[in-house]
Short mmCIF file of C-alpha atoms and ligand atoms in Angstrom, two decimals:
data_model
loop_
_atom_site.label_atom_id
_atom_site.label_comp_id
_atom_site.label_asym_id
_atom_site.label_seq_id
_atom_site.Cartn_x
_atom_site.Cartn_y
_atom_site.Cartn_z
CA MET A 1 -8.67 9.84 33.27
CA ILE A 2 -8.23 6.58 35.49
CA TYR A 3 -7.33 3.46 33.54
CA PRO A 4 -7.87 -0.01 34.73
CA ALA A 5 -4.97 -1.93 36.58
CA ALA A 6 -3.13 -4.39 34.29
CA ARG A 7 0.00 -6.14 34.03
CA ILE A 8 1.47 -6.63 30.60
CA LEU A 9 4.19 -8.99 29.51
CA ALA A 10 5.95 -7.50 26.32
CA ILE A 11 8.22 -8.95 23.76
CA GLU A 12 10.33 -7.02 21.26
CA THR A 13 12.47 -8.61 18.53
CA SER A 14 12.21 -6.17 15.59
CA CYS A 15 16.01 -5.67 15.06
CA ASP A 16 19.01 -6.92 16.90
CA GLU A 17 17.88 -6.88 20.50
CA THR A 18 15.89 -9.67 22.12
CA ALA A 19 13.96 -8.02 24.90
CA ALA A 20 11.04 -8.71 27.32
CA ALA A 21 9.54 -6.66 30.16
CA VAL A 22 6.78 -6.75 32.65
CA LEU A 23 4.99 -3.32 33.19
CA GLU A 24 2.11 -2.47 35.37
CA ASN A 25 -0.68 0.05 34.74
CA GLY A 26 1.05 1.28 31.56
CA ARG A 27 3.97 2.91 33.52
CA VAL A 28 5.34 1.06 36.39
CA LEU A 29 8.34 -1.09 35.14
CA LEU A 30 8.62 -4.44 37.15
CA SER A 31 11.34 -5.84 34.85
CA SER A 32 13.21 -5.21 31.64
CA VAL A 33 15.66 -7.54 30.05
CA VAL A 34 17.49 -6.77 26.85
CA ALA A 35 19.87 -9.21 25.23
CA SER A 36 21.89 -7.18 22.66
CA GLN A 37 23.24 -8.83 19.54
CA ILE A 38 25.65 -5.92 18.85
CA ASP A 39 28.89 -8.17 19.23
CA LEU A 40 27.51 -10.61 16.74
CA HIS A 41 26.89 -7.91 14.22
CA GLN A 42 29.98 -5.69 14.66
CA GLN A 43 32.09 -7.74 12.37
CA TYR A 44 29.58 -7.03 9.53
CA GLY A 45 29.42 -3.28 10.36
CA GLY A 46 25.61 -3.51 10.70
CA VAL A 47 22.79 -5.93 11.41
CA PHE A 48 22.97 -9.17 9.41
CA PRO A 49 19.25 -10.18 9.18
CA GLU A 50 19.59 -13.80 9.02
CA VAL A 51 22.04 -13.83 11.98
CA ALA A 52 19.72 -11.60 13.98
CA SER A 53 16.54 -13.89 13.48
CA ARG A 54 18.44 -17.06 14.49
CA GLN A 55 20.02 -15.43 17.52
CA HIS A 56 16.55 -14.27 18.65
CA ILE A 57 15.37 -17.91 18.46
CA ILE A 58 18.20 -19.00 20.57
CA THR A 59 17.74 -16.16 23.31
CA ILE A 60 13.93 -15.44 23.47
CA TYR A 61 12.79 -18.23 25.96
CA ASP A 62 15.46 -17.28 28.48
CA VAL A 63 14.97 -13.60 28.04
CA VAL A 64 11.11 -13.92 28.65
CA GLU A 65 11.70 -16.20 31.63
CA GLN A 66 14.23 -13.64 33.22
CA ALA A 67 11.77 -10.98 32.72
CA LEU A 68 9.10 -12.97 34.73
CA GLN A 69 11.69 -13.94 37.42
CA GLN A 70 12.93 -10.35 37.80
CA ALA A 71 9.36 -9.23 38.31
CA TYR A 72 8.88 -12.08 40.81
CA LEU A 73 5.76 -13.19 38.84
CA SER A 74 4.64 -16.08 36.83
CA LEU A 75 2.44 -16.06 33.71
CA ASP A 76 -0.53 -16.47 35.99
CA ASN A 77 -0.12 -12.99 37.02
CA ILE A 78 -0.13 -11.41 33.62
CA ASP A 79 -3.19 -9.82 31.99
CA ALA A 80 -2.26 -9.52 28.45
CA ILE A 81 0.90 -10.20 25.94
CA ALA A 82 2.08 -7.30 23.84
CA VAL A 83 4.48 -7.92 20.97
CA THR A 84 6.17 -5.88 18.36
CA ARG A 85 4.33 -6.45 15.14
CA GLY A 86 6.49 -4.09 12.98
CA PRO A 87 8.14 -2.17 11.45
CA GLY A 88 11.46 -4.14 11.52
CA LEU A 89 13.13 -7.12 10.09
CA ALA A 90 10.53 -9.80 9.00
CA GLY A 91 12.64 -12.78 10.26
CA SER A 92 13.32 -11.05 13.49
CA LEU A 93 9.87 -9.87 14.05
CA VAL A 94 8.41 -13.54 13.37
CA VAL A 95 10.41 -14.96 16.40
CA GLY A 96 8.95 -12.56 19.02
CA MET A 97 5.33 -12.85 17.36
CA ASN A 98 5.56 -16.69 17.59
CA MET A 99 6.66 -16.63 21.12
CA ALA A 100 3.97 -14.20 22.10
CA LYS A 101 1.22 -16.35 20.21
CA GLY A 102 2.43 -19.44 22.00
CA ILE A 103 2.00 -17.73 25.39
CA ALA A 104 -1.23 -16.18 24.52
CA LEU A 105 -2.58 -19.56 23.36
CA GLY A 106 -1.21 -21.61 26.15
CA LYS A 107 -2.39 -19.13 29.01
CA ASN A 108 -5.57 -18.03 27.07
CA LEU A 109 -4.30 -14.32 27.38
CA PRO A 110 -5.17 -11.49 25.01
CA LEU A 111 -2.57 -10.81 22.39
CA ILE A 112 -1.75 -7.19 21.31
CA GLY A 113 0.49 -6.35 18.26
CA VAL A 114 2.24 -3.05 18.91
CA ASN A 115 3.82 -0.68 16.50
CA HIS A 116 7.61 -0.44 17.32
CA LEU A 117 7.42 3.42 16.57
CA GLU A 118 4.45 3.78 18.94
CA GLY A 119 6.40 1.87 21.41
CA HIS A 120 9.44 4.33 21.20
CA ILE A 121 6.97 7.32 21.84
CA TYR A 122 5.49 5.45 24.71
CA SER A 123 8.84 4.93 26.39
CA SER A 124 8.30 8.35 27.95
CA TRP A 125 5.36 7.01 30.18
CA VAL A 126 7.80 4.24 31.66
CA TYR A 127 9.52 4.58 34.99
CA SER A 128 11.13 1.93 37.20
CA SER A 129 9.17 0.68 40.25
CA GLU A 130 12.25 1.49 42.29
CA VAL A 131 12.16 5.36 41.76
CA PRO A 132 10.68 7.09 44.78
CA ASN A 133 8.60 9.62 42.81
CA PRO A 134 6.94 8.88 39.43
CA PRO A 135 7.86 11.52 36.70
CA PRO A 136 5.26 13.58 35.23
CA ILE A 137 3.01 12.13 32.63
CA PRO A 138 3.22 13.59 29.08
CA GLU A 139 0.02 15.60 28.47
CA PHE A 140 -1.80 16.01 25.20
CA PRO A 141 -1.66 17.52 22.73
CA LEU A 142 1.91 16.97 22.14
CA ILE A 143 4.65 16.75 19.51
CA ALA A 144 6.54 13.57 19.25
CA LEU A 145 9.99 13.66 17.47
CA LEU A 146 10.85 10.08 16.65
CA VAL A 147 14.40 9.53 15.72
CA SER A 148 15.81 6.00 15.32
CA GLY A 149 17.95 3.89 13.09
CA GLY A 150 15.08 3.43 10.50
CA HIS A 151 12.80 6.34 11.10
CA THR A 152 12.69 10.20 11.55
CA GLU A 153 9.50 11.76 11.87
CA ILE A 154 7.54 14.50 13.65
CA ASN A 155 3.89 13.57 14.86
CA LEU A 156 1.31 15.53 16.48
CA MET A 157 -0.63 13.53 19.08
CA GLY A 158 -4.12 14.86 20.10
CA GLY A 159 -4.61 11.91 22.54
CA HIS A 160 -3.65 8.33 23.13
CA LEU A 161 -2.74 6.33 20.19
CA HIS A 162 -3.59 9.18 17.70
CA TYR A 163 -0.95 10.33 15.41
CA LYS A 164 -0.95 12.97 12.74
CA ARG A 165 2.42 12.94 10.71
CA LEU A 166 3.68 16.29 10.19
CA GLY A 167 6.90 15.56 8.44
CA GLY A 168 9.75 12.95 8.21
CA THR A 169 12.85 12.10 6.47
CA LEU A 170 12.84 12.15 2.63
CA ASP A 171 16.04 9.89 2.51
CA ASP A 172 18.09 8.59 5.51
CA ALA A 173 16.90 8.43 9.01
CA ALA A 174 18.93 10.26 11.60
CA GLY A 175 20.33 7.11 13.25
CA GLU A 176 21.19 5.70 9.73
CA ALA A 177 23.18 8.94 9.12
CA PHE A 178 24.96 8.41 12.33
CA ASP A 179 25.81 4.76 11.38
CA LYS A 180 26.88 5.66 7.86
CA VAL A 181 29.09 8.63 8.72
CA ALA A 182 30.58 6.45 11.52
CA ARG A 183 31.52 3.94 8.97
CA LEU A 184 33.00 6.75 6.75
CA LEU A 185 35.11 7.89 9.70
CA GLY A 186 36.30 4.34 10.36
CA LEU A 187 34.35 4.32 13.79
CA PRO A 188 32.59 1.00 14.99
CA TYR A 189 28.82 -0.04 14.77
CA PRO A 190 26.49 1.28 16.11
CA GLY A 191 27.60 4.69 14.83
CA GLY A 192 25.66 6.89 17.14
CA PRO A 193 27.50 6.16 20.34
CA SER A 194 30.80 6.05 18.50
CA ILE A 195 30.26 9.48 16.98
CA GLN A 196 29.17 10.90 20.30
CA LYS A 197 32.37 9.57 21.94
CA ALA A 198 34.62 10.88 19.30
CA ALA A 199 32.71 14.28 19.12
CA MET A 200 33.46 14.87 22.84
CA ASN A 201 37.01 15.75 21.85
CA GLY A 202 36.16 17.59 18.71
CA ASN A 203 35.17 21.18 17.68
CA PRO A 204 31.47 21.44 16.51
CA ASN A 205 32.28 24.42 14.52
CA ALA A 206 35.38 22.92 12.67
CA TYR A 207 33.29 22.20 9.57
CA ASN A 208 29.99 23.90 8.51
CA PHE A 209 28.01 21.01 7.28
CA PRO A 210 24.72 21.61 5.57
CA ARG A 211 21.36 21.65 7.59
CA ALA A 212 18.64 20.90 4.97
CA ASN A 213 15.90 23.39 5.44
CA LEU A 214 13.57 21.99 2.56
CA ASP A 215 11.58 25.23 2.25
CA GLY A 216 10.63 25.55 5.88
CA SER A 217 8.58 22.28 5.87
CA LEU A 218 8.84 19.89 8.73
CA ASN A 219 10.58 17.28 6.51
CA PHE A 220 14.10 16.21 6.85
CA SER A 221 16.96 15.21 4.50
CA PHE A 222 20.26 13.67 5.68
CA SER A 223 21.84 12.31 2.69
CA GLY A 224 23.29 15.65 1.44
CA LEU A 225 24.95 15.93 4.85
CA LYS A 226 26.31 12.47 4.61
CA THR A 227 27.65 13.36 1.13
CA SER A 228 29.16 16.46 2.45
CA VAL A 229 31.03 14.52 5.14
CA LEU A 230 32.24 12.13 2.53
CA ARG A 231 33.53 14.82 0.30
CA MET A 232 35.37 16.43 3.09
CA VAL A 233 36.96 13.13 4.31
CA ARG A 234 38.19 12.62 0.66
CA GLU A 235 39.57 15.97 0.53
CA LEU A 236 41.30 15.81 3.86
CA GLU A 237 42.71 12.38 3.04
CA LYS A 238 44.69 13.97 0.04
CA SER A 239 46.49 16.44 2.43
CA ARG A 240 46.53 14.91 5.96
CA SER A 241 48.17 11.74 7.23
CA ARG A 242 45.47 11.50 9.99
CA LEU A 243 41.84 12.41 9.67
CA PRO A 244 40.54 14.93 12.09
CA VAL A 245 37.82 12.33 13.18
CA GLU A 246 36.84 14.17 16.32
CA ASP A 247 36.10 17.56 14.66
CA LEU A 248 34.37 15.63 11.71
CA ALA A 249 32.23 13.74 14.41
CA ALA A 250 31.47 16.85 16.33
CA SER A 251 30.50 19.02 13.44
CA PHE A 252 28.36 16.25 11.86
CA GLN A 253 26.59 15.71 15.21
CA GLN A 254 25.97 19.49 15.60
CA ALA A 255 24.37 19.68 12.21
CA VAL A 256 21.95 16.78 12.92
CA VAL A 257 21.00 18.02 16.21
CA ASP A 258 20.56 21.61 14.95
CA VAL A 259 18.00 20.48 12.42
CA LEU A 260 16.12 18.03 14.56
CA PHE A 261 15.74 20.66 17.37
CA LYS A 262 14.86 23.39 15.01
CA LYS A 263 12.09 21.59 13.05
CA THR A 264 10.78 19.99 16.28
CA ILE A 265 10.41 23.45 17.81
CA GLN A 266 8.87 24.76 14.68
CA ALA A 267 6.16 22.01 14.81
CA ALA A 268 5.38 22.78 18.38
CA ARG A 269 5.03 26.47 17.66
CA GLN A 270 2.81 25.94 14.49
CA HIS A 271 0.56 23.72 16.40
CA LYS A 272 0.60 25.73 19.70
CA VAL A 273 1.79 22.76 21.63
CA LYS A 274 3.66 22.98 24.90
CA ASN A 275 4.68 19.37 25.32
CA ILE A 276 7.31 17.58 23.32
CA ILE A 277 8.49 13.94 23.35
CA VAL A 278 11.74 13.00 22.00
CA ALA A 279 12.06 9.24 21.42
CA GLY A 280 13.97 6.47 19.66
CA GLY A 281 17.63 5.32 19.63
CA VAL A 282 18.84 8.77 18.68
CA SER A 283 17.29 10.40 21.66
CA ALA A 284 20.16 8.70 23.71
CA ASN A 285 22.45 11.40 22.12
CA GLN A 286 23.64 13.60 24.96
CA LEU A 287 23.89 16.70 22.70
CA LEU A 288 20.44 16.21 21.43
CA ARG A 289 19.04 15.86 25.00
CA ASP A 290 21.17 18.83 26.36
CA THR A 291 19.75 20.96 23.58
CA PHE A 292 16.08 20.07 23.97
CA LEU A 293 16.29 20.14 27.86
CA GLY A 294 18.31 23.43 27.73
CA GLN A 295 15.29 25.36 26.61
CA THR A 296 12.46 26.60 28.85
CA ASN A 297 9.59 27.40 26.59
CA PHE A 298 8.35 23.80 26.15
CA ASN A 299 8.08 20.76 28.45
CA ILE A 300 10.36 18.12 27.32
CA PHE A 301 9.90 14.40 27.91
CA ILE A 302 12.97 12.15 26.98
CA PRO A 303 13.09 8.70 28.30
CA PRO A 304 16.09 7.73 30.55
CA PHE A 305 18.91 6.26 28.32
CA LYS A 306 18.06 2.55 28.83
CA TYR A 307 14.64 3.13 27.41
CA CYS A 308 15.88 5.13 24.33
CA THR A 309 17.24 2.29 22.33
CA ASP A 310 15.15 -0.77 21.55
CA ASN A 311 13.73 -2.48 24.71
CA ALA A 312 10.38 -4.29 25.62
CA ALA A 313 9.28 -1.84 28.46
CA MET A 314 8.07 0.68 25.80
CA ILE A 315 6.23 -1.96 23.91
CA ALA A 316 4.49 -2.96 27.10
CA ALA A 317 3.51 0.76 27.73
CA ALA A 318 1.96 1.10 24.25
CA GLY A 319 0.46 -2.34 24.59
CA TYR A 320 -1.19 -1.20 27.78
CA PHE A 321 -3.01 1.58 26.23
CA ARG A 322 -4.17 -0.56 23.36
CA PHE A 323 -5.38 -3.23 25.85
CA VAL A 324 -7.47 -0.80 27.78
CA ASN A 325 -8.86 0.35 24.61
CA ASN A 326 -9.88 -3.10 23.60
CA LEU A 327 -7.55 -3.23 20.78
CA ILE A 328 -6.89 -6.95 20.96
CA ASP A 329 -5.66 -8.92 17.90
CA PRO A 330 -6.52 -12.54 16.80
CA LEU A 331 -3.99 -15.14 16.89
CA ASP A 332 -3.44 -15.25 13.21
CA ILE A 333 -2.11 -11.88 12.73
CA ASP A 334 0.96 -11.55 10.60
CA VAL A 335 4.01 -9.45 11.24
CA LEU A 336 4.12 -6.02 9.29
CA PRO A 337 7.72 -5.17 8.41
CA ASN A 338 6.78 -1.75 6.83
CA TRP A 339 4.06 -0.76 9.32
CA PRO A 340 3.78 3.03 9.30
CA LEU A 341 2.76 4.73 12.58
CA SER A 342 0.06 6.67 11.01
O1 KG4 B 1 15.67 2.88 18.23
P1 KG4 B 1 16.75 2.03 18.01
O2 KG4 B 1 17.50 1.35 18.96
O3 KG4 B 1 16.57 1.08 16.87
C1 KG4 B 1 15.59 1.33 15.84
O4 KG4 B 1 14.46 1.26 16.02
O5 KG4 B 1 16.26 1.72 14.71
O6 KG4 B 1 17.86 3.16 17.19
C2 KG4 B 1 19.04 2.66 16.75
C3 KG4 B 1 19.74 3.88 16.25
C4 KG4 B 1 21.09 3.56 15.57
O7 KG4 B 1 21.19 4.26 14.31
C5 KG4 B 1 22.13 4.06 16.47
O8 KG4 B 1 23.38 4.63 15.97
C6 KG4 B 1 21.38 5.34 17.14
O9 KG4 B 1 20.11 4.86 17.34
N1 KG4 B 1 21.95 5.80 18.34
C7 KG4 B 1 22.41 6.94 18.60
C8 KG4 B 1 22.97 6.91 19.95
N2 KG4 B 1 22.82 5.78 20.48
C9 KG4 B 1 22.01 4.94 19.39
N3 KG4 B 1 22.61 8.01 17.91
C10 KG4 B 1 23.18 9.22 18.23
N4 KG4 B 1 23.79 9.09 19.56
C11 KG4 B 1 23.64 8.19 20.46
N5 KG4 B 1 24.02 8.11 21.61
ZN1 ZN B 2 13.76 1.14 17.66
#
């Protein structure tokens, strides 16, 4: 199907990244600016919501202006404004939403509220205008594994914007487990990259941490795994002067990746689907990427690193498909901090 040409300016402020991007025709990225607040939050060991929203206020104008400049465009060349409506931190979402509404009102442009999780999935459509050959487009039906700091779920997509939730975490999200276990091991926030780095020098078979099977369902549970790491840390602290952080990190990472991979493949087999998208911040994990890309029975779509963690390019991609399906929002929409995908 041929979709109409359109340029989307997107804004993302759901958590601790202030981001804006310009995307053409749902795929071609003209610019993407991400101002990370990690340095600000590191001292708290996690995201401090009020600090996050106030930093978005300071940064948002410059970030949007830079996104337009880097695309060599002005607002006169934009067809619609997409913005993350939820889920996320209310005070952070409001900043991006109000910026988007201001632009939409001032320039008489359509406003499109985008689900952040939908954005993560659509990051697989995005490619830079600078690459010589466009990567293949994910084809439906597909299984989307979404693994971020706040969410872990498997969805079946029969077509654009259609999600059937097949399973999800019953407790912690995968990224949350990385962040909590990193803290246990004395590694800095955000935990995912810290654990990955420590694990590079560790033995993934040093400790046999649990892989929750949950009666063969497509649900996940990571709290038992986290507790198991905690118990092991307490035990080791009694007998050793230095924790084997590398082995603990590698064994934990292996346990998370094993269960994410196994259940996603199970979902694809059960629904006779050939195509799999892996998206969300945890999809930046090298072991997870290598594990999915290392098998040949399914077509795997994992975005390049820079589009795995929070960014606005993915919001623009999802926004484009909403725009071409006439899913335009009125200017009085509120943010939805707990907005589910399906
Ligand atoms: O998608 P994201 O940027 O924000 C949310 O929507 O939550 O995901 C952030 C999460 C954090 O929990 C972070 O620790 C995790 O993604 N993460 C990783 C890696 N990079 C980021 N987890 C494992 N390995 C990584 N390399
Ligand atoms: Zn995210």
